[in-house]
Tab-separated table of C-alpha atoms and ligand atoms in Angstrom:
chain	number	residue	atom	x	y	z
A	77	TYR	CA	333.551	8.663	-8.499
A	78	LYS	CA	337.088	8.557	-8.819
A	79	ALA	CA	339.288	11.459	-8.201
A	80	LYS	CA	342.690	12.026	-8.827
A	81	GLU	CA	345.088	14.270	-6.884
A	82	THR	CA	347.030	17.105	-8.498
A	83	ARG	CA	350.437	18.340	-7.374
A	84	SER	CA	348.807	21.207	-5.499
A	85	GLY	CA	346.746	18.717	-3.524
A	86	HIS	CA	343.309	19.527	-5.206
A	87	HIS	CA	341.088	16.603	-6.413
A	88	VAL	CA	340.046	16.774	-10.043
A	89	TYR	CA	337.541	14.568	-11.746
A	90	ARG	CA	338.860	12.780	-14.697
A	91	ASN	CA	336.956	12.896	-18.013
A	92	ASP	CA	336.894	9.279	-18.251
A	93	ASP	CA	335.368	9.020	-14.772
A	94	ASP	CA	332.851	6.313	-14.481
A	95	SER	CA	330.479	8.642	-12.445
A	96	HIS	CA	330.200	10.578	-15.754
A	97	GLY	CA	328.721	7.651	-17.580
A	98	ASP	CA	326.480	6.999	-14.679
A	99	ALA	CA	325.020	10.564	-14.626
A	100	ARG	CA	324.554	10.257	-18.488
A	101	LEU	CA	322.609	6.880	-17.960
A	102	ARG	CA	320.457	8.430	-15.234
A	103	THR	CA	319.524	11.310	-17.677
A	104	ALA	CA	318.816	9.033	-20.415
A	105	GLU	CA	316.417	7.406	-18.137
A	106	GLU	CA	314.988	10.701	-17.076
A	107	LEU	CA	314.437	11.488	-20.849
A	108	ARG	CA	312.537	8.166	-21.378
A	109	LEU	CA	310.376	9.204	-18.231
A	110	ALA	CA	309.759	12.726	-19.945
A	111	LEU	CA	308.725	11.035	-22.951
A	112	ARG	CA	306.390	8.619	-21.217
A	113	THR	CA	304.909	11.227	-18.970
A	114	ASP	CA	304.524	14.116	-21.442
A	115	GLN	CA	307.138	16.424	-20.072
A	116	LEU	CA	308.080	17.864	-23.381
A	117	VAL	CA	306.359	21.098	-24.419
A	118	VAL	CA	306.335	23.061	-27.685
A	119	HIS	CA	306.657	26.738	-27.935
A	120	PHE	CA	305.955	28.777	-30.969
A	121	GLN	CA	307.643	31.800	-32.591
A	122	PRO	CA	306.090	33.904	-35.201
A	123	LYS	CA	307.434	34.585	-38.757
A	124	VAL	CA	306.289	38.116	-39.872
A	125	ASP	CA	305.576	38.718	-43.500
A	126	LEU	CA	307.410	41.970	-44.377
A	127	ASP	CA	305.088	42.928	-47.278
A	128	THR	CA	302.094	42.840	-45.103
A	129	GLY	CA	303.202	42.845	-41.340
A	130	ILE	CA	300.896	39.759	-40.912
A	131	VAL	CA	301.736	36.321	-39.374
A	132	HIS	CA	300.701	33.320	-41.395
A	133	ASP	CA	303.551	30.934	-40.241
A	134	VAL	CA	305.202	29.869	-36.888
A	135	GLU	CA	308.137	27.869	-35.870
A	136	ALA	CA	307.648	25.025	-33.219
A	137	LEU	CA	310.464	24.719	-30.937
A	138	VAL	CA	310.850	21.909	-28.281
A	139	ARG	CA	311.301	22.531	-24.531
A	140	TRP	CA	311.664	20.059	-21.563
A	141	ASN	CA	309.542	20.935	-18.790
A	142	HIS	CA	311.759	19.174	-16.258
A	143	PRO	CA	310.134	18.285	-12.854
A	144	SER	CA	313.276	19.734	-10.864
A	145	ARG	CA	315.507	21.541	-13.157
A	146	GLY	CA	312.542	23.713	-14.729
A	147	LEU	CA	312.346	24.716	-18.346
A	148	LEU	CA	315.281	23.282	-20.433
A	149	TYR	CA	316.282	24.505	-23.805
A	150	PRO	CA	316.918	22.143	-26.825
A	151	ASP	CA	320.612	23.017	-26.881
A	152	SER	CA	321.107	21.401	-23.285
A	153	PHE	CA	319.315	18.092	-24.113
A	154	LEU	CA	319.068	17.306	-27.745
A	155	ARG	CA	322.461	15.777	-28.065
A	156	LEU	CA	321.414	13.522	-25.183
A	157	VAL	CA	318.343	12.637	-27.089
A	158	GLU	CA	320.445	11.652	-30.171
A	159	GLU	CA	322.881	9.638	-28.144
A	160	ALA	CA	319.990	7.802	-26.263
A	161	GLY	CA	318.488	6.847	-29.633
A	162	LEU	CA	315.374	8.819	-28.757
A	163	MET	CA	315.281	11.325	-31.589
A	164	GLY	CA	312.817	9.394	-33.609
A	165	ARG	CA	310.185	9.575	-30.540
A	166	LEU	CA	311.011	13.270	-29.758
A	167	THR	CA	310.288	14.128	-33.368
A	168	GLN	CA	307.050	12.270	-33.382
A	169	VAL	CA	305.819	13.976	-30.149
A	170	VAL	CA	306.983	17.483	-31.405
A	171	LEU	CA	305.085	16.752	-34.822
A	172	GLY	CA	301.941	15.592	-32.785
A	173	LYS	CA	301.838	18.681	-30.683
A	174	ALA	CA	302.586	21.154	-33.456
A	175	LEU	CA	299.794	19.557	-35.575
A	176	ASP	CA	297.449	19.517	-32.738
A	177	GLN	CA	298.021	23.198	-32.345
A	178	ALA	CA	297.694	23.788	-36.032
A	179	ALA	CA	294.428	22.094	-36.073
A	180	THR	CA	293.236	24.136	-32.867
A	181	TRP	CA	294.310	27.484	-34.770
A	182	GLN	CA	292.282	26.216	-37.788
A	183	ALA	CA	289.030	25.504	-35.832
A	184	ALA	CA	289.413	28.904	-34.317
A	185	GLY	CA	289.449	30.563	-37.699
A	186	ARG	CA	293.134	31.491	-37.711
A	187	PRO	CA	295.103	29.324	-39.827
A	188	LEU	CA	298.762	29.238	-39.127
A	189	THR	CA	301.333	27.047	-40.809
A	190	VAL	CA	303.749	25.367	-38.405
A	191	ALA	CA	307.359	24.569	-39.099
A	192	VAL	CA	309.040	21.825	-37.108
A	193	ASN	CA	312.793	21.101	-36.853
A	194	MET	CA	313.956	17.749	-38.173
A	195	SER	CA	317.172	16.001	-37.468
A	196	ALA	CA	319.028	14.169	-40.088
A	197	SER	CA	318.249	10.940	-38.112
A	198	SER	CA	314.535	11.493	-38.207
A	199	LEU	CA	314.488	12.453	-42.007
A	200	VAL	CA	316.101	9.083	-42.980
A	201	GLU	CA	313.360	6.860	-41.371
A	202	GLN	CA	311.937	4.848	-44.138
A	203	ASP	CA	308.232	5.437	-43.568
A	204	LEU	CA	308.626	9.253	-42.564
A	205	PRO	CA	306.430	10.649	-45.281
A	206	GLU	CA	303.568	8.232	-44.862
A	207	ARG	CA	303.573	8.697	-40.997
A	208	ILE	CA	303.519	12.284	-41.298
A	209	GLY	CA	300.724	12.009	-43.770
A	210	ALA	CA	298.727	9.984	-41.605
A	211	MET	CA	299.137	12.505	-38.500
A	212	ILE	CA	298.021	15.372	-40.913
A	213	VAL	CA	295.046	13.570	-42.263
A	214	ALA	CA	294.108	12.361	-38.702
A	215	ARG	CA	293.523	16.090	-37.669
A	216	GLY	CA	291.615	17.143	-40.909
A	217	LEU	CA	294.544	19.231	-42.092
A	218	SER	CA	296.085	20.008	-45.386
A	219	PRO	CA	299.747	18.980	-45.851
A	220	SER	CA	300.671	22.458	-46.545
A	221	VAL	CA	300.003	23.365	-42.945
A	222	LEU	CA	303.320	21.632	-42.287
A	223	MET	CA	306.711	22.814	-43.159
A	224	LEU	CA	310.054	20.811	-42.224
A	225	GLU	CA	313.073	22.638	-41.450
A	226	ILE	CA	316.188	20.570	-42.512
A	227	THR	CA	319.827	21.608	-41.997
A	228	GLU	CA	322.529	21.844	-44.555
A	229	ASP	CA	324.506	18.759	-42.836
A	230	PHE	CA	321.696	16.552	-43.722
A	231	LEU	CA	321.862	17.582	-47.358
A	232	MET	CA	325.696	17.016	-47.229
A	233	ILE	CA	325.773	13.511	-45.951
A	234	ASP	CA	324.353	11.826	-49.006
A	235	SER	CA	322.928	14.176	-51.423
A	236	VAL	CA	321.360	11.491	-53.742
A	237	ARG	CA	319.628	10.034	-50.699
A	238	ALA	CA	318.640	13.381	-49.370
A	239	ARG	CA	317.058	14.324	-52.465
A	240	ALA	CA	314.889	11.111	-52.728
A	241	ILE	CA	313.682	11.434	-49.075
A	242	LEU	CA	312.827	15.302	-49.832
A	243	THR	CA	311.257	14.619	-53.085
A	244	ARG	CA	308.789	12.071	-51.172
A	245	LEU	CA	307.986	14.620	-48.599
A	246	ARG	CA	307.318	17.232	-51.081
A	247	ALA	CA	305.048	14.874	-53.176
A	248	ALA	CA	303.192	14.455	-50.066
A	249	GLY	CA	302.500	18.200	-50.070
A	250	ILE	CA	304.888	19.057	-47.169
A	251	ARG	CA	306.905	22.156	-47.521
A	252	LEU	CA	310.600	22.084	-46.899
A	253	ALA	CA	312.988	24.771	-45.607
A	254	VAL	CA	316.686	24.983	-45.125
A	255	ASP	CA	317.585	26.125	-41.633
A	256	ASP	CA	320.698	28.097	-40.550
A	257	PHE	CA	321.406	28.614	-44.020
A	258	GLY	CA	324.805	30.054	-44.782
A	259	THR	CA	326.568	28.151	-41.770
A	260	GLY	CA	327.182	24.985	-43.686
A	261	TYR	CA	329.619	23.984	-46.495
A	262	SER	CA	327.023	23.371	-49.128
A	263	SER	CA	327.272	24.336	-52.800
A	264	LEU	CA	324.692	26.207	-54.817
A	265	ALA	CA	324.161	23.187	-56.829
A	266	TYR	CA	321.866	21.533	-54.220
A	267	LEU	CA	319.668	24.600	-54.055
A	268	ARG	CA	319.018	24.102	-57.719
A	269	ASP	CA	318.496	20.560	-57.599
A	270	LEU	CA	316.272	19.961	-54.434
A	271	PRO	CA	312.661	20.484	-54.126
A	272	LEU	CA	312.759	23.287	-51.442
A	273	ASP	CA	310.434	26.053	-50.501
A	274	GLU	CA	312.207	28.401	-48.128
A	275	LEU	CA	315.772	29.338	-46.946
A	276	LYS	CA	316.254	30.725	-43.409
A	277	LEU	CA	319.150	32.829	-43.268
A	278	ASP	CA	321.168	32.068	-40.252
A	279	ARG	CA	321.008	34.512	-37.407
A	280	SER	CA	324.811	35.229	-37.318
A	281	PHE	CA	324.399	37.302	-40.497
A	282	VAL	CA	321.367	39.132	-39.501
A	283	MET	CA	322.616	39.901	-35.973
A	284	THR	CA	325.841	41.530	-37.452
A	285	MET	CA	324.484	43.406	-40.554
A	286	ALA	CA	323.745	46.654	-38.893
A	287	ASP	CA	327.311	47.060	-37.942
A	288	ASP	CA	329.183	45.105	-40.642
A	289	PRO	CA	328.749	46.261	-44.275
A	290	ARG	CA	330.212	42.981	-45.366
A	291	ALA	CA	327.561	40.971	-43.585
A	292	ALA	CA	324.781	43.289	-44.887
A	293	ALA	CA	326.012	42.731	-48.469
A	294	LEU	CA	326.057	38.917	-47.854
A	295	VAL	CA	322.386	39.061	-46.496
A	296	GLU	CA	321.196	41.152	-49.460
A	297	SER	CA	322.846	38.968	-52.013
A	298	THR	CA	321.492	35.769	-50.361
A	299	ILE	CA	318.049	37.106	-50.468
A	300	ALA	CA	318.615	37.949	-54.029
A	301	LEU	CA	319.826	34.330	-54.634
A	302	ALA	CA	317.053	33.037	-52.915
A	303	HIS	CA	314.557	34.943	-55.097
A	304	SER	CA	316.188	33.977	-58.217
A	305	LEU	CA	315.605	30.392	-57.328
A	306	ASN	CA	311.900	31.009	-56.367
A	307	LEU	CA	312.537	30.524	-52.654
A	308	ARG	CA	311.021	32.355	-49.819
A	309	MET	CA	313.549	34.045	-47.667
A	310	VAL	CA	313.344	34.266	-43.849
A	311	ALA	CA	315.725	36.251	-41.742
A	312	GLU	CA	316.310	34.534	-38.279
A	313	GLY	CA	317.520	36.485	-35.162
A	314	VAL	CA	315.979	39.745	-35.789
A	315	GLU	CA	316.606	41.303	-32.363
A	316	ASP	CA	315.995	44.960	-32.890
A	317	GLY	CA	314.214	47.658	-34.830
A	318	ILE	CA	317.282	48.330	-36.850
A	319	ALA	CA	317.619	44.895	-38.310
A	320	TYR	CA	313.739	44.880	-38.844
A	321	SER	CA	313.809	48.224	-40.876
A	322	MET	CA	316.943	47.201	-42.842
A	323	LEU	CA	315.016	43.814	-44.056
A	324	VAL	CA	311.885	45.869	-44.837
A	325	GLY	CA	313.909	48.103	-46.885
A	326	TYR	CA	313.547	47.670	-50.756
A	327	GLY	CA	317.133	46.745	-51.437
A	328	TYR	CA	316.756	43.796	-49.182
A	329	GLY	CA	313.377	42.521	-50.051
A	330	CYS	CA	313.397	39.853	-47.539
A	331	ASP	CA	309.997	37.809	-47.285
A	332	GLN	CA	309.701	37.168	-43.711
A	333	ALA	CA	311.412	37.861	-40.268
A	334	GLN	CA	311.736	35.915	-37.009
A	335	GLY	CA	313.264	37.060	-33.931
A	336	TYR	CA	313.034	38.401	-30.485
A	337	HIS	CA	312.349	41.861	-31.797
A	338	MET	CA	308.680	40.553	-32.630
A	339	SER	CA	308.462	37.789	-30.090
A	340	ARG	CA	310.377	35.086	-28.308
A	341	PRO	CA	309.145	31.367	-28.819
A	342	VAL	CA	306.049	31.215	-26.320
A	343	PRO	CA	303.399	28.786	-25.514
A	344	ALA	CA	300.328	28.829	-27.918
A	345	ALA	CA	298.181	30.756	-25.462
A	346	ALA	CA	300.785	33.526	-25.252
A	347	LEU	CA	301.141	33.743	-28.986
A	348	ASP	CA	297.396	34.103	-29.467
A	349	ALA	CA	297.483	36.919	-26.876
A	350	TRP	CA	300.366	38.465	-28.605
A	351	LEU	CA	298.569	38.227	-32.068
A	352	ALA	CA	295.401	39.739	-30.636
A	353	ALA	CA	297.199	42.834	-29.145
A	354	ARG	CA	299.276	43.481	-32.164
A	355	LEU	CA	299.097	46.860	-33.872
A	356	PRO	CA	299.664	47.217	-37.607
A	357	GLN	CA	303.305	46.821	-38.403
A	358	PRO	CA	305.846	48.650	-40.457
A	359	VAL	CA	305.888	46.960	-43.885
A	360	ARG	CA	307.640	47.637	-47.171
A	361	ALA	CA	306.457	50.577	-48.873
A	362	VAL	CA	307.445	49.550	-52.401
A	363	THR	CA	305.953	46.532	-54.012
A	364	ARG	CA	308.508	44.240	-55.866
B	616	C2E	P1	316.580	27.006	-34.772
B	616	C2E	O1	315.681	25.829	-35.613
B	616	C2E	O2	317.545	27.632	-35.736
B	616	C2E	O3	315.577	27.695	-34.068
B	616	C2E	C1	315.877	29.262	-33.808
B	616	C2E	C2	316.676	29.356	-32.365
B	616	C2E	O4	317.066	30.713	-32.338
B	616	C2E	C3	315.626	29.015	-31.305
B	616	C2E	O5	316.346	28.500	-30.135
B	616	C2E	C4	315.131	30.370	-31.064
B	616	C2E	O6	314.655	30.470	-29.694
B	616	C2E	C5	316.423	31.332	-31.152
B	616	C2E	N1	316.039	32.540	-31.473
B	616	C2E	C6	314.846	33.199	-32.209
B	616	C2E	N2	314.848	34.399	-32.588
B	616	C2E	C7	316.104	34.872	-31.808
B	616	C2E	C8	316.775	36.290	-31.843
B	616	C2E	O7	316.332	37.162	-32.262
B	616	C2E	N3	318.128	36.163	-31.299
B	616	C2E	C9	318.637	34.956	-30.829
B	616	C2E	N4	319.702	35.032	-30.215
B	616	C2E	N5	317.928	33.640	-30.838
B	616	C2E	C10	316.732	33.696	-31.484
B	616	C2E	P2	315.898	27.327	-29.307
B	616	C2E	O8	314.556	27.302	-29.192
B	616	C2E	O9	316.666	27.239	-28.171
B	616	C2E	O10	316.305	26.073	-30.134
B	616	C2E	C11	317.649	25.858	-30.629
B	616	C2E	C12	317.856	24.852	-31.811
B	616	C2E	O11	317.425	23.478	-31.447
B	616	C2E	C13	316.903	25.188	-32.894
B	616	C2E	O12	317.631	26.233	-33.756
B	616	C2E	C14	316.809	23.913	-33.739
B	616	C2E	O13	317.877	23.412	-34.460
B	616	C2E	C15	316.854	22.745	-32.399
B	616	C2E	N6	315.347	22.388	-32.074
B	616	C2E	C16	314.514	22.968	-31.454
B	616	C2E	N7	313.435	22.345	-31.358
B	616	C2E	C17	313.618	21.096	-32.113
B	616	C2E	C18	312.889	20.072	-32.365
B	616	C2E	O14	311.691	19.879	-32.032
B	616	C2E	N8	313.537	18.886	-33.065
B	616	C2E	C19	314.894	19.109	-33.354
B	616	C2E	N9	315.322	18.092	-34.138
B	616	C2E	N10	315.502	20.181	-33.177
B	616	C2E	C20	314.953	21.274	-32.480
B	617	MG	MG1	314.538	26.039	-37.054
B	618	MG	MG1	318.007	28.407	-37.460
B	619	MG	MG1	306.901	38.527	-50.646
């Protein structure tokens, strides 16, 4: 590595240091190895239906079970995956594992739908709907077992192209959600024009609504907006009983809640144990 000396005599490492690039290459190599040797794992987090307290749906979230660094979370490696041109392969792996698990749950008599996060780079792959369709058929599943979570940035890049892609996926029977809703700069027009099934309200709103009346008002009006467009509303980042109770409340009418208050993302076996041990949950008293 190259180091330069500061006036105080300390060594600092320059940002354009060659060693930085080397380290990155090494990690990209590690990533390829991880894909070859099946080091990626998928955890599942339940989405609780607030009318019934029942879990019908889970979100699949990737982790990297690194041989020396332990369990790594997506925020620490997804950018590298993208830079290394490996996102297509990661998506394929996660879809495969999520659908395998959906088939296992179905065979066990407890059907759960799985939601998989899709990067914009994976969504634009030409044969995506056909490939996903084949993966679903190979496992004897119905396409409605799968939901894809897309982000507003994908919708913003090229709305005409985005609509064409989403329309093909939807025509194949796959359901679609907009993730982290409220954090992008998208207009209301795309909500009207795109074939969507669900909005997932970003956790920044949900986590602040108990203390900030303006956040609460935004949550409430966003839920009303979703319902006026016949979209299911899911609140992310439900971390405590206060947030849960607010969402169950009649004025909110949110459809589902996801967050640490119910369960963190966990391996499938741990989710099974959690579901089996669960007591009846507080649910909405008033039917809409
Ligand atoms: P996301 O899709 O919005 O997923 C929700 C994230 O919020 C997860 O972080 C989850 O663990 C976390 N979370 C859930 N409940 C709570 C809560 O109550 N409080 C707080 N503070 N956080 C909560 P995770 O698993 O680290 O994933 C981060 C992001 O990485 C995801 O955000 C998603 O954008 C991306 N990601 C995860 N798996 C995949 C994947 O397979 N493919 C792609 N392309 N992206 C993925
Ligand atoms: Mg998501
Ligand atoms: Mg999200
Ligand atoms: Mg409902």
